[in-house]
Coordinates of C-alpha atoms in Angstrom, one line a residue:
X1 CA -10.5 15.5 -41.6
X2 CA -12.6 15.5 -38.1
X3 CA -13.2 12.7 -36.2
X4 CA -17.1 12.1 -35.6
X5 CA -17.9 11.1 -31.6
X6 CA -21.3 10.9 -29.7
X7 CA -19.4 12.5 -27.0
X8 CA -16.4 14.9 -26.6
X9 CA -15.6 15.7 -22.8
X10 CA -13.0 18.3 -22.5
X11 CA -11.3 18.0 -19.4
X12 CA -10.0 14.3 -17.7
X13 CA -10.5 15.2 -13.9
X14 CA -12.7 13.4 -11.6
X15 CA -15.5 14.5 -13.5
X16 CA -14.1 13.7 -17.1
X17 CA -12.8 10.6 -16.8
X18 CA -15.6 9.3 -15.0
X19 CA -18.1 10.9 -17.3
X20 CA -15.7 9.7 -20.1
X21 CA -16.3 6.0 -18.6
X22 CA -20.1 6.1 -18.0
X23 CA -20.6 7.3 -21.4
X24 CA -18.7 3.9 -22.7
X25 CA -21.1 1.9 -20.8
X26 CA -23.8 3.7 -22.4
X27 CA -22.6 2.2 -25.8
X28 CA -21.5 6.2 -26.9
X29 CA -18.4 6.5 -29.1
X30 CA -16.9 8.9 -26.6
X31 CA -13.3 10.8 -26.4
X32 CA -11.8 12.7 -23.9
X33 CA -9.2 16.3 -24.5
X34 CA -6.7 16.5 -22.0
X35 CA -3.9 19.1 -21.9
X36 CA -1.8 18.1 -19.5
X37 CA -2.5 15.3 -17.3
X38 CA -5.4 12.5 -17.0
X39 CA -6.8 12.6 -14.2
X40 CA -6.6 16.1 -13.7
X41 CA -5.7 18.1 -10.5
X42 CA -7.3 15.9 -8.1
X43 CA -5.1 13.2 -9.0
X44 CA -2.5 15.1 -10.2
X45 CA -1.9 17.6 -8.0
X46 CA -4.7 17.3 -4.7
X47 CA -7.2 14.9 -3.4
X48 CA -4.6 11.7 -3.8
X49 CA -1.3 12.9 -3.3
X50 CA -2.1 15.6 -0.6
X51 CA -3.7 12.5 1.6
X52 CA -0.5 10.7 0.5
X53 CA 1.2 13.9 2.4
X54 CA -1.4 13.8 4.7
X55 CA -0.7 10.3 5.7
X56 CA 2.8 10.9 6.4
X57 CA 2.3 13.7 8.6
X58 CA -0.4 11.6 10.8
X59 CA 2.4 8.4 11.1
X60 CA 5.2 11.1 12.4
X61 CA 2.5 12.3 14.9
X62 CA 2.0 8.9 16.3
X63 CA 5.6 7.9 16.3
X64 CA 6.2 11.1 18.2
X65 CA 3.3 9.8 20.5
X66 CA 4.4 6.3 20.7
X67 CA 5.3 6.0 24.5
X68 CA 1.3 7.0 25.0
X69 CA 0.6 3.6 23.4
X70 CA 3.3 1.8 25.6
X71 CA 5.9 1.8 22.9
X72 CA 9.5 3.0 22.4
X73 CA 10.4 5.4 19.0
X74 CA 13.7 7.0 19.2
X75 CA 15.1 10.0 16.8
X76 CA 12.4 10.5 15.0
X77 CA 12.8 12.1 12.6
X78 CA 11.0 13.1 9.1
X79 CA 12.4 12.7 5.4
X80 CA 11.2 15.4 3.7
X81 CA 12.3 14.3 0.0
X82 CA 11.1 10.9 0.5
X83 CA 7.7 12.2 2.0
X84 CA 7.0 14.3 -1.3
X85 CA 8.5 11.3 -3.6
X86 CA 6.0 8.8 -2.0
X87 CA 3.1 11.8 -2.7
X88 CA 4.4 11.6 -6.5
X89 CA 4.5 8.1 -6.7
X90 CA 0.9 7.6 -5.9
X91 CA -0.2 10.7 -8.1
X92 CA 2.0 8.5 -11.0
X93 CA 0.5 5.1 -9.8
X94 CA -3.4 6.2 -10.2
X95 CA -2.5 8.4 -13.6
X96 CA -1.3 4.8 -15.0
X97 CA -4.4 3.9 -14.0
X98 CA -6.7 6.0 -15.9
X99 CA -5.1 5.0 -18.9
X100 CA -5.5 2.0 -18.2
X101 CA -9.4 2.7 -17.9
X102 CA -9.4 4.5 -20.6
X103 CA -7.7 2.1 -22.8
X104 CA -10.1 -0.7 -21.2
X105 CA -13.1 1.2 -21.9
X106 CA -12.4 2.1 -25.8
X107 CA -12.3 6.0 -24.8
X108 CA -9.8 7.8 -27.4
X109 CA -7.6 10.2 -25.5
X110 CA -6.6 13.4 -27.5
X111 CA -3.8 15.5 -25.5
X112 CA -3.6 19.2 -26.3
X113 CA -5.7 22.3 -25.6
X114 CA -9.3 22.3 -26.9
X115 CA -11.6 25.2 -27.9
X116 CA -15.0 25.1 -28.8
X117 CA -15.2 26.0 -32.6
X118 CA -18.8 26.4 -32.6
X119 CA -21.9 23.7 -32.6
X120 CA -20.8 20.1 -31.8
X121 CA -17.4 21.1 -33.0
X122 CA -13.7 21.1 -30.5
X123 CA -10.3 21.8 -32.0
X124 CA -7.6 20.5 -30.6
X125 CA -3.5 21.9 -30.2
X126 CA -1.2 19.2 -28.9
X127 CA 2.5 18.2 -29.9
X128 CA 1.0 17.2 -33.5
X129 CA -0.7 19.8 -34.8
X130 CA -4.4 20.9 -34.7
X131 CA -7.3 18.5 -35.3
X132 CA -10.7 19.0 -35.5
X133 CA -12.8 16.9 -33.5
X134 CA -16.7 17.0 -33.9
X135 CA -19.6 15.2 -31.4
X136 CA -23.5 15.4 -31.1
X137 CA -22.5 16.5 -27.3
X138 CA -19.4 18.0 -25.6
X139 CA -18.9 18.1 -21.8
X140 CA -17.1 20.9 -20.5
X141 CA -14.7 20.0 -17.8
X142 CA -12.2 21.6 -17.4
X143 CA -12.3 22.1 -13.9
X144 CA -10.3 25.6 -11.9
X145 CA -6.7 26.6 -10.9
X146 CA -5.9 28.6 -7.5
X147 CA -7.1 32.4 -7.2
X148 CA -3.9 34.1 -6.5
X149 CA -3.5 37.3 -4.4
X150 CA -3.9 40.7 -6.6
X151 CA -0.6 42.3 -4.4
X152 CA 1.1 39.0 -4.3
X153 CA 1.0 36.3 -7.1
X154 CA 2.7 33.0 -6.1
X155 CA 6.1 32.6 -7.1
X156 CA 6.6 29.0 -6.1
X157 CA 9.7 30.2 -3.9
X158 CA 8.1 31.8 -1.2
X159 CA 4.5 32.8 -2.1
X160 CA 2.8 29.1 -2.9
X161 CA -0.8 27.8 -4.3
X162 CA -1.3 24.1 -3.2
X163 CA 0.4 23.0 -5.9
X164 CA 3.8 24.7 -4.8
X165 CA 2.8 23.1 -1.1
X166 CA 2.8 19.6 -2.7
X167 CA 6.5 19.7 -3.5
X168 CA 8.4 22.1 -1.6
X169 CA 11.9 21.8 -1.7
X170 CA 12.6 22.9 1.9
X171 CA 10.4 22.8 5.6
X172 CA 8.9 26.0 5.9
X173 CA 10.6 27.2 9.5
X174 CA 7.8 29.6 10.0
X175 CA 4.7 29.7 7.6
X176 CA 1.5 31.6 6.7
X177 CA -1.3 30.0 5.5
X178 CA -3.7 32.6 4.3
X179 CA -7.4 31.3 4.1
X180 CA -9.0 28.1 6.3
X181 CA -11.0 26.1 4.1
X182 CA -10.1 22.9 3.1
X183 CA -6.9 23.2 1.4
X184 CA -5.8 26.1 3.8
X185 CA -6.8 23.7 6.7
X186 CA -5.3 20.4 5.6
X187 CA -1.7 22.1 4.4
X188 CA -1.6 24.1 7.9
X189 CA -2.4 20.5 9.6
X190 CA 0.3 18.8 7.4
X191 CA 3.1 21.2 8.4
X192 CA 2.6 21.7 11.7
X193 CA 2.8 18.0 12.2
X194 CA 5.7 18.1 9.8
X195 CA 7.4 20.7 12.4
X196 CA 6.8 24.1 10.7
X197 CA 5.9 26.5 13.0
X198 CA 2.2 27.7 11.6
X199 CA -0.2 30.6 11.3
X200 CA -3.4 30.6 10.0
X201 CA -5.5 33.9 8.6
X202 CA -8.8 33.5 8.3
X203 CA -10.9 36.7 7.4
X204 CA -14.5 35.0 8.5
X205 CA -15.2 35.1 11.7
X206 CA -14.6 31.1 12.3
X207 CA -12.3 28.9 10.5
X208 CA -13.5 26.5 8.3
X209 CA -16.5 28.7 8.1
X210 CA -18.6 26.4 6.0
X211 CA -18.9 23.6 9.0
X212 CA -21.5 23.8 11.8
X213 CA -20.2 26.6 14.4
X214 CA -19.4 23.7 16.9
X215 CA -17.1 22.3 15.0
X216 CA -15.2 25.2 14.1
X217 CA -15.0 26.3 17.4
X218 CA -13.3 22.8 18.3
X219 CA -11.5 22.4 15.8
X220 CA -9.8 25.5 16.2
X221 CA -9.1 24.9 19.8
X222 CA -7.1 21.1 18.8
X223 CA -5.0 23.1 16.4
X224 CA -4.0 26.1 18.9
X225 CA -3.3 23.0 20.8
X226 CA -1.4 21.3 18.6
X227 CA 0.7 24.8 18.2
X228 CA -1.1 26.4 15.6
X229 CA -1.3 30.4 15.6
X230 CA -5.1 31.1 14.5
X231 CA -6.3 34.7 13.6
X232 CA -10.0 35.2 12.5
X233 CA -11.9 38.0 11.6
X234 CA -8.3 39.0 9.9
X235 CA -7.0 39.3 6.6
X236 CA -3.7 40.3 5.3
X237 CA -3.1 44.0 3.6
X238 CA 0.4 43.5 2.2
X239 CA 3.3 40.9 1.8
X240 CA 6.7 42.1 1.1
X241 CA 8.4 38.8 -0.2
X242 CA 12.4 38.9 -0.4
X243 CA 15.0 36.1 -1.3
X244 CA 15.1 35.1 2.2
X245 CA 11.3 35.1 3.3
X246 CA 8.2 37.2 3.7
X247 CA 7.0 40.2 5.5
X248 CA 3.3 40.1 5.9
X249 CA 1.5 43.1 7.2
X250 CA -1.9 41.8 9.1
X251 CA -5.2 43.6 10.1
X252 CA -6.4 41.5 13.3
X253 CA -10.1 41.6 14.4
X254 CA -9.5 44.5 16.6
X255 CA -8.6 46.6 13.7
X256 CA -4.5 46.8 14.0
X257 CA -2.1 46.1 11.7
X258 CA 0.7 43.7 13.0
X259 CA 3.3 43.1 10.7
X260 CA 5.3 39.4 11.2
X261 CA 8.2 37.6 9.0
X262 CA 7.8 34.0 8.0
X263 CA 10.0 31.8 5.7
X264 CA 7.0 31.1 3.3
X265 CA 3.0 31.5 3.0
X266 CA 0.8 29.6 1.4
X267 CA -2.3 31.3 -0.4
X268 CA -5.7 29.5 -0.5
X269 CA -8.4 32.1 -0.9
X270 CA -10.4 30.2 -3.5
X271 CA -10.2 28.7 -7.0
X272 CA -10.8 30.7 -10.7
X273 CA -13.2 28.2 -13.0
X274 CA -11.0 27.2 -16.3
X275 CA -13.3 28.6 -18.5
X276 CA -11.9 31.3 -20.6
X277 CA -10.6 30.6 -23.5
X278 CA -12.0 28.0 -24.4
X279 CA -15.1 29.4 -27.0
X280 CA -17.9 29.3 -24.8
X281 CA -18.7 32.9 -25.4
X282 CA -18.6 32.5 -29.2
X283 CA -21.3 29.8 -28.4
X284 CA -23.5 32.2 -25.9
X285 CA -23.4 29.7 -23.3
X286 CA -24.1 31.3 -20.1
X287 CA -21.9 32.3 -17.1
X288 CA -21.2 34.5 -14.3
X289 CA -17.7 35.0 -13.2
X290 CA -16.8 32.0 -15.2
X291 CA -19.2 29.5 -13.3
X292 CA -21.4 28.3 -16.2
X293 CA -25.1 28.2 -15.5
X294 CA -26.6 24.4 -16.0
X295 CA -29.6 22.7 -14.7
X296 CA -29.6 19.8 -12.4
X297 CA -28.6 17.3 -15.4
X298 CA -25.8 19.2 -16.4
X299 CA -27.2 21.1 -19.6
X300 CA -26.1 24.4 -20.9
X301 CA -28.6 26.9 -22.0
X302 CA -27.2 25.7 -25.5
X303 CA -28.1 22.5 -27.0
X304 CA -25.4 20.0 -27.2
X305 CA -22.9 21.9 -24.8
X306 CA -23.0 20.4 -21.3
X307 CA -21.1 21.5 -17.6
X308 CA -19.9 19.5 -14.9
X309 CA -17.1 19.7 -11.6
X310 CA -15.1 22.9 -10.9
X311 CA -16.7 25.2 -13.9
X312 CA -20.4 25.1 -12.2
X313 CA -22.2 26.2 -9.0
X314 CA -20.3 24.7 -6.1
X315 CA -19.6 23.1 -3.6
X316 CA -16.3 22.2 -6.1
X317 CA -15.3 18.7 -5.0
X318 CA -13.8 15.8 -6.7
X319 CA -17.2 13.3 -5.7
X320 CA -19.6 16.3 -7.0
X321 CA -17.9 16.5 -10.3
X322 CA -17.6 12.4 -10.8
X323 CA -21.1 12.5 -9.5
X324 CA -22.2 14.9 -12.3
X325 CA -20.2 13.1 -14.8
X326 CA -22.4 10.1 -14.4
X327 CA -25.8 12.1 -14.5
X328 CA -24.8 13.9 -18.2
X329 CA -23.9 10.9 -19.5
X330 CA -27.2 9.0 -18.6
X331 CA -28.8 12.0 -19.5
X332 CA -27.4 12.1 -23.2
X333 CA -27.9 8.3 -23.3
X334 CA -31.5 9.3 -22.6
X335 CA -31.2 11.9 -25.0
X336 CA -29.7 9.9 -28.0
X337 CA -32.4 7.4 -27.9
X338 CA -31.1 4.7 -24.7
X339 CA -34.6 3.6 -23.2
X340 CA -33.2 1.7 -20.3
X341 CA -31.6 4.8 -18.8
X342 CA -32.8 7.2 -15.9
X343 CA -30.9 9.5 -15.2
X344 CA -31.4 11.6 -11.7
X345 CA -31.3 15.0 -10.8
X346 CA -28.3 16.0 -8.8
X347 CA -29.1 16.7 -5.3
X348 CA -26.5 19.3 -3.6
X349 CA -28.3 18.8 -0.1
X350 CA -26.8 15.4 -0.1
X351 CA -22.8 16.2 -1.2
X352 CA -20.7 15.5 1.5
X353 CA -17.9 18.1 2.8
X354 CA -14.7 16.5 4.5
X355 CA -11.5 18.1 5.2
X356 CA -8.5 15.7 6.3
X357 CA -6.7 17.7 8.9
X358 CA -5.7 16.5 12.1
X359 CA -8.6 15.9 13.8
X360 CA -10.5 15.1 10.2
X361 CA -13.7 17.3 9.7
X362 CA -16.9 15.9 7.8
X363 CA -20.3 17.0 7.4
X364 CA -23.6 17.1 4.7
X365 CA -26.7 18.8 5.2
X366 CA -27.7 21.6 7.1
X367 CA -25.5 23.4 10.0
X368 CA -27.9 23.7 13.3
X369 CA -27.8 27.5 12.3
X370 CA -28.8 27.0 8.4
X371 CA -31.6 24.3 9.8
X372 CA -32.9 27.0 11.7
X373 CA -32.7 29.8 8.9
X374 CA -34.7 28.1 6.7
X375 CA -37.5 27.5 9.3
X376 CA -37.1 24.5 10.6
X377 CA -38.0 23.2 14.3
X378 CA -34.8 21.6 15.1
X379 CA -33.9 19.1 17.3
X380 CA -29.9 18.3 17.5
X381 CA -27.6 15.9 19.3
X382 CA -24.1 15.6 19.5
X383 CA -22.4 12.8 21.1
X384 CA -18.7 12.9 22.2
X385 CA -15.7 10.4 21.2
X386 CA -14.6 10.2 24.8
X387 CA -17.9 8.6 25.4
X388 CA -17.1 5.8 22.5
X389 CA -14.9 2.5 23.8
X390 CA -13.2 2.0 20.4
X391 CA -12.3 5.8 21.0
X392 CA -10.7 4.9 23.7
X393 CA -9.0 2.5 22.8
X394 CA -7.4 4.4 19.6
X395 CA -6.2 7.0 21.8
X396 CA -8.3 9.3 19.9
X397 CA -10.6 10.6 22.7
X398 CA -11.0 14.0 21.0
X399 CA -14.4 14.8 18.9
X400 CA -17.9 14.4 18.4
X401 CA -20.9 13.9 15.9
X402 CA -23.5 16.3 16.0
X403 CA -27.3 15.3 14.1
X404 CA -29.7 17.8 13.0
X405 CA -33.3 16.5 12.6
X406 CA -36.6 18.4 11.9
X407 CA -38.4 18.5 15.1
X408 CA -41.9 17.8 13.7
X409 CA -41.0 15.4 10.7
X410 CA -38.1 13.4 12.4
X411 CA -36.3 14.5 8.7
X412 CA -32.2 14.4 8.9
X413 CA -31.2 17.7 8.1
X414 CA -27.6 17.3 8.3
X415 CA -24.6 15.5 10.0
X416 CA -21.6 16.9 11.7
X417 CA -18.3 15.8 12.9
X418 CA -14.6 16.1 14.1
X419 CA -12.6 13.2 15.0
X420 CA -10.6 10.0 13.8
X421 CA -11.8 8.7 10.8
X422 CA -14.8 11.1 10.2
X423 CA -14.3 11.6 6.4
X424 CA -15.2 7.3 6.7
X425 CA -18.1 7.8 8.8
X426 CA -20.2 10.6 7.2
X427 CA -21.4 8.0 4.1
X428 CA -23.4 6.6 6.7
X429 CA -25.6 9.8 7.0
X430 CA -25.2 10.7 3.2
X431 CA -27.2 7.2 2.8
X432 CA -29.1 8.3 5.3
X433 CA -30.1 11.1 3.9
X434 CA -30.7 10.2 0.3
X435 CA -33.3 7.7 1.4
X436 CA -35.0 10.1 3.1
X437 CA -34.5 8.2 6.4
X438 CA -36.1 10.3 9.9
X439 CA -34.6 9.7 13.5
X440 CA -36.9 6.4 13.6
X441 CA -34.6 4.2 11.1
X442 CA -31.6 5.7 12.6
X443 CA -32.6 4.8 16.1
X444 CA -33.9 0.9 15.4
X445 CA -30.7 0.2 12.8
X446 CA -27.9 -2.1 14.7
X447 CA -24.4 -0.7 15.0
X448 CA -21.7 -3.0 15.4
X449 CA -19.2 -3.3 18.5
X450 CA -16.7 -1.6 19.2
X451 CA -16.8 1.0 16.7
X452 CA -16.3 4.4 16.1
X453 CA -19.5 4.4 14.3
X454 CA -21.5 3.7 17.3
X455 CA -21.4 7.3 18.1
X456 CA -23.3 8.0 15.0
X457 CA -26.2 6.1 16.5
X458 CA -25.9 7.6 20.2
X459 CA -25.8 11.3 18.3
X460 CA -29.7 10.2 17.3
X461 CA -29.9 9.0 20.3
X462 CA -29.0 12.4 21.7
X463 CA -31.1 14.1 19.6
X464 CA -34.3 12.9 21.3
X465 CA -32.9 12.8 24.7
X466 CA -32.0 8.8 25.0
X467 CA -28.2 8.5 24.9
X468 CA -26.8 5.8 26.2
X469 CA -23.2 5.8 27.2
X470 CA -23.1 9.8 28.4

């Protein structure tokens, strides 16, 4: 016997679940396939419990720093099994919550494996067998897992993915984070703090080579301060990995092949899309590398089978995915007859970036260079935290906010920053930017003192040559 849904979304992560919920509103009979955990990897295993890490890491640095705030912290010392067991604990306290959503919002939750078995149909391969589960329209999300290293799989001993990183059972001594994205950038950050003596490979020219130059360059030059060994323009040939540690043979910039030891090395060169497996080619649906081709709505090329988070065209982030969750379910609302619907057309100009390192990095739009690259006039701004009182006052003088505006439109193009508390700050541009605001709005809107966001509105400021407090 098969179970009949309007909507079958394989896949709980940020995008499922959320997808899973919106559909519900909608009035759709809806059921999510999960094989392992709800809530997927974000919640699982790394947006929540690496900030939970994260958060540790930044409390030890200002207990180490307490005598700059006129205080007194003696021994300090960090925990390292009660540091990961706090990280768990959240990851367990917001999976309880998603069934509780799930629960609340009349979702059925199948756990097991799930395949497409052709049009409208999923089959499902848990502890209890194999059911067949059929739907007018199945979501695909099933989100990706870390690219490994061809001469070097991770072991979880001394070779890790982030997921090894989340639980170690010892400090790294000395450790080798190969790649400087996001995850590279905010495991390197939480280890160094931790104690870890740290190197960083990046084989682009810049770390966290996504970000406007200017921030790379800065932030590169807080982390060398902070300890950090950086290497760009370098990539690593070989790693010889033993019981005890790892020899890794690296090509520097200048073309020579240094070979160091470290106690462990964390690999984050990318992600590989879940999407094999899983009957899409039976189907025909279309896909390159395993990222499956959909239009702004979240469509397929074949009807019924939809695409959303980690298995389509990036930027793969948790807000994207929950974001496109919420457009396929309007849109199959729309599509199943729901009149008061309108769904909207995702917008990838508007997705924020943020990286939660130490300083925290945050950004949307258009880098100065991209700006110009696509013909624009630009006129930028930046505006530095020493300049900002609150700043000051946090003892986090260390940053700015960069704005990016067409010169002959007054059209935000993009947002930049590195600081305290950027990843909180940046919604105020992505607002910004999805009304379509221009320097004008920006420059007659009232910021509130002291803040930190006041710099957002001296970076306009900047822009057009009227700052006030530099």
């Amino acid at each position: 016997m098969s179970e009949q849904y309007d909507v079958i979304i394989l896949g709980s992560g940020p995008g499922g679940y959320v997808g899973a919920i919106r559909c519900s509103q909608l009035g759709l009979k809806t059921a999510i396939v999960e094989r392992e955990n709800l809530g997927g990897i974000c919640l699982n295993w790394g947006c929540i419990p690496t900030k939970a890490l994260l958060r540790s890491a930044e409390v030890l640095h200002n207990m180490k720093h307490a005598a700059a705030y006129g205080l007194a912290a003696d021994n300090i010392r960090a925990d390292l099994e009660a540091v990961v067991k706090r990280s768990r604990g959240v990851a367990k306290q917001l999976n309880q919550g998603v069934t509780h959503l799930m629960r609340k919002n009349k979702i059925t939750v199948h756990m097991g494996t799930g395949v497409l078995k052709g049009a409208g149909k999923l089959e499902v391969t848990g502890d209890k067998g194999t059911e067949t589960l059929t739907a007018k329209h199945i979501i695909v999300a099933t989100g990706a897992r870390a690219r490994d290293l061809p001469f070097a799989p991770a072991d979880g001993k001394r070779v890790w993915t982030y997921r090894h990183a989340m639980v170690p059972q010892e400090l790294p001594s000395k450790l080798l984070v190969i790649g400087s994205g996001a995850i590279g950038i905010e495991f390197a950050s939480f280890y160094n703090d931790m104690g870890s003596e740290v190197t960083v490979v990046e084989m682009m020219d810049r770390i966290v080579p996504v970000e406007d130059a200017d921030v790379s360059a800065f932030l590169e030059k807080a982390l060398v301060k902070q300890g950090m060994t950086i290497m760009t323009g370098a990539g690593v040939e070989k790693l010889d990995v033993t019981a005890s540690g790892v020899k890794a043979a690296i090509k520097g910039k200048d073309g020579k092949v240094v070979t160091s030891d470290f106690s462990h090395v964390i690999v984050a060169v990318g992600i590989v899309p879940n999407t094999e497996n899983i009957g899409l080619e039976a189907l025909g649906v279309k896909a390159e590398r395993g990222i499956i081709a959909i239009d702004d709505y979240g469509r397929t090329n074949v009807k019924g089978v939809w695409a959303i988070g980690d298995v389509t065209p990036g930027p793969w982030l948790a807000h994207k995915a929950s974001h496109e969750g919420v457009i396929a379910a309007e849109s199959i609302a729309k599509e199943l007859g729901n009149k008061d619907v309108h769904p909207h057309a995702m917008d990838r100009r508007n997705i924020p970036g943020c990286t939660y390192c130490h300083p925290q990095v945050a950004s949307v739009g258009l880098t100065e260079a991209k700006a110009k690259e696509a013909g624009h006039e630009v006129k930028a701004g930046t505006f530095p935290f020493i300049g900002n009182g609150k700043a000051i006052a946090l003892g986090e003088p260390e940053g700015f906010i960069k704005t990016v505006f067409d010169a002959k439109t007054g059209e935000l193009l993009g947002a930049h920053m590195v600081g305290a508390e950027v990843t909180e700050l940046i919604q105020g541009y992505v607002v910004g930017k999805t009304l379509e605001t221009t320097e004008a709005e920006l420059m007659a809107t009232v910021f509130p003192h002291p803040t930190l966001s006041e710099m957002m509105h001296e970076s306009v400021l900047a822009a057009y040559g009227r700052a006030l407090h530099i």
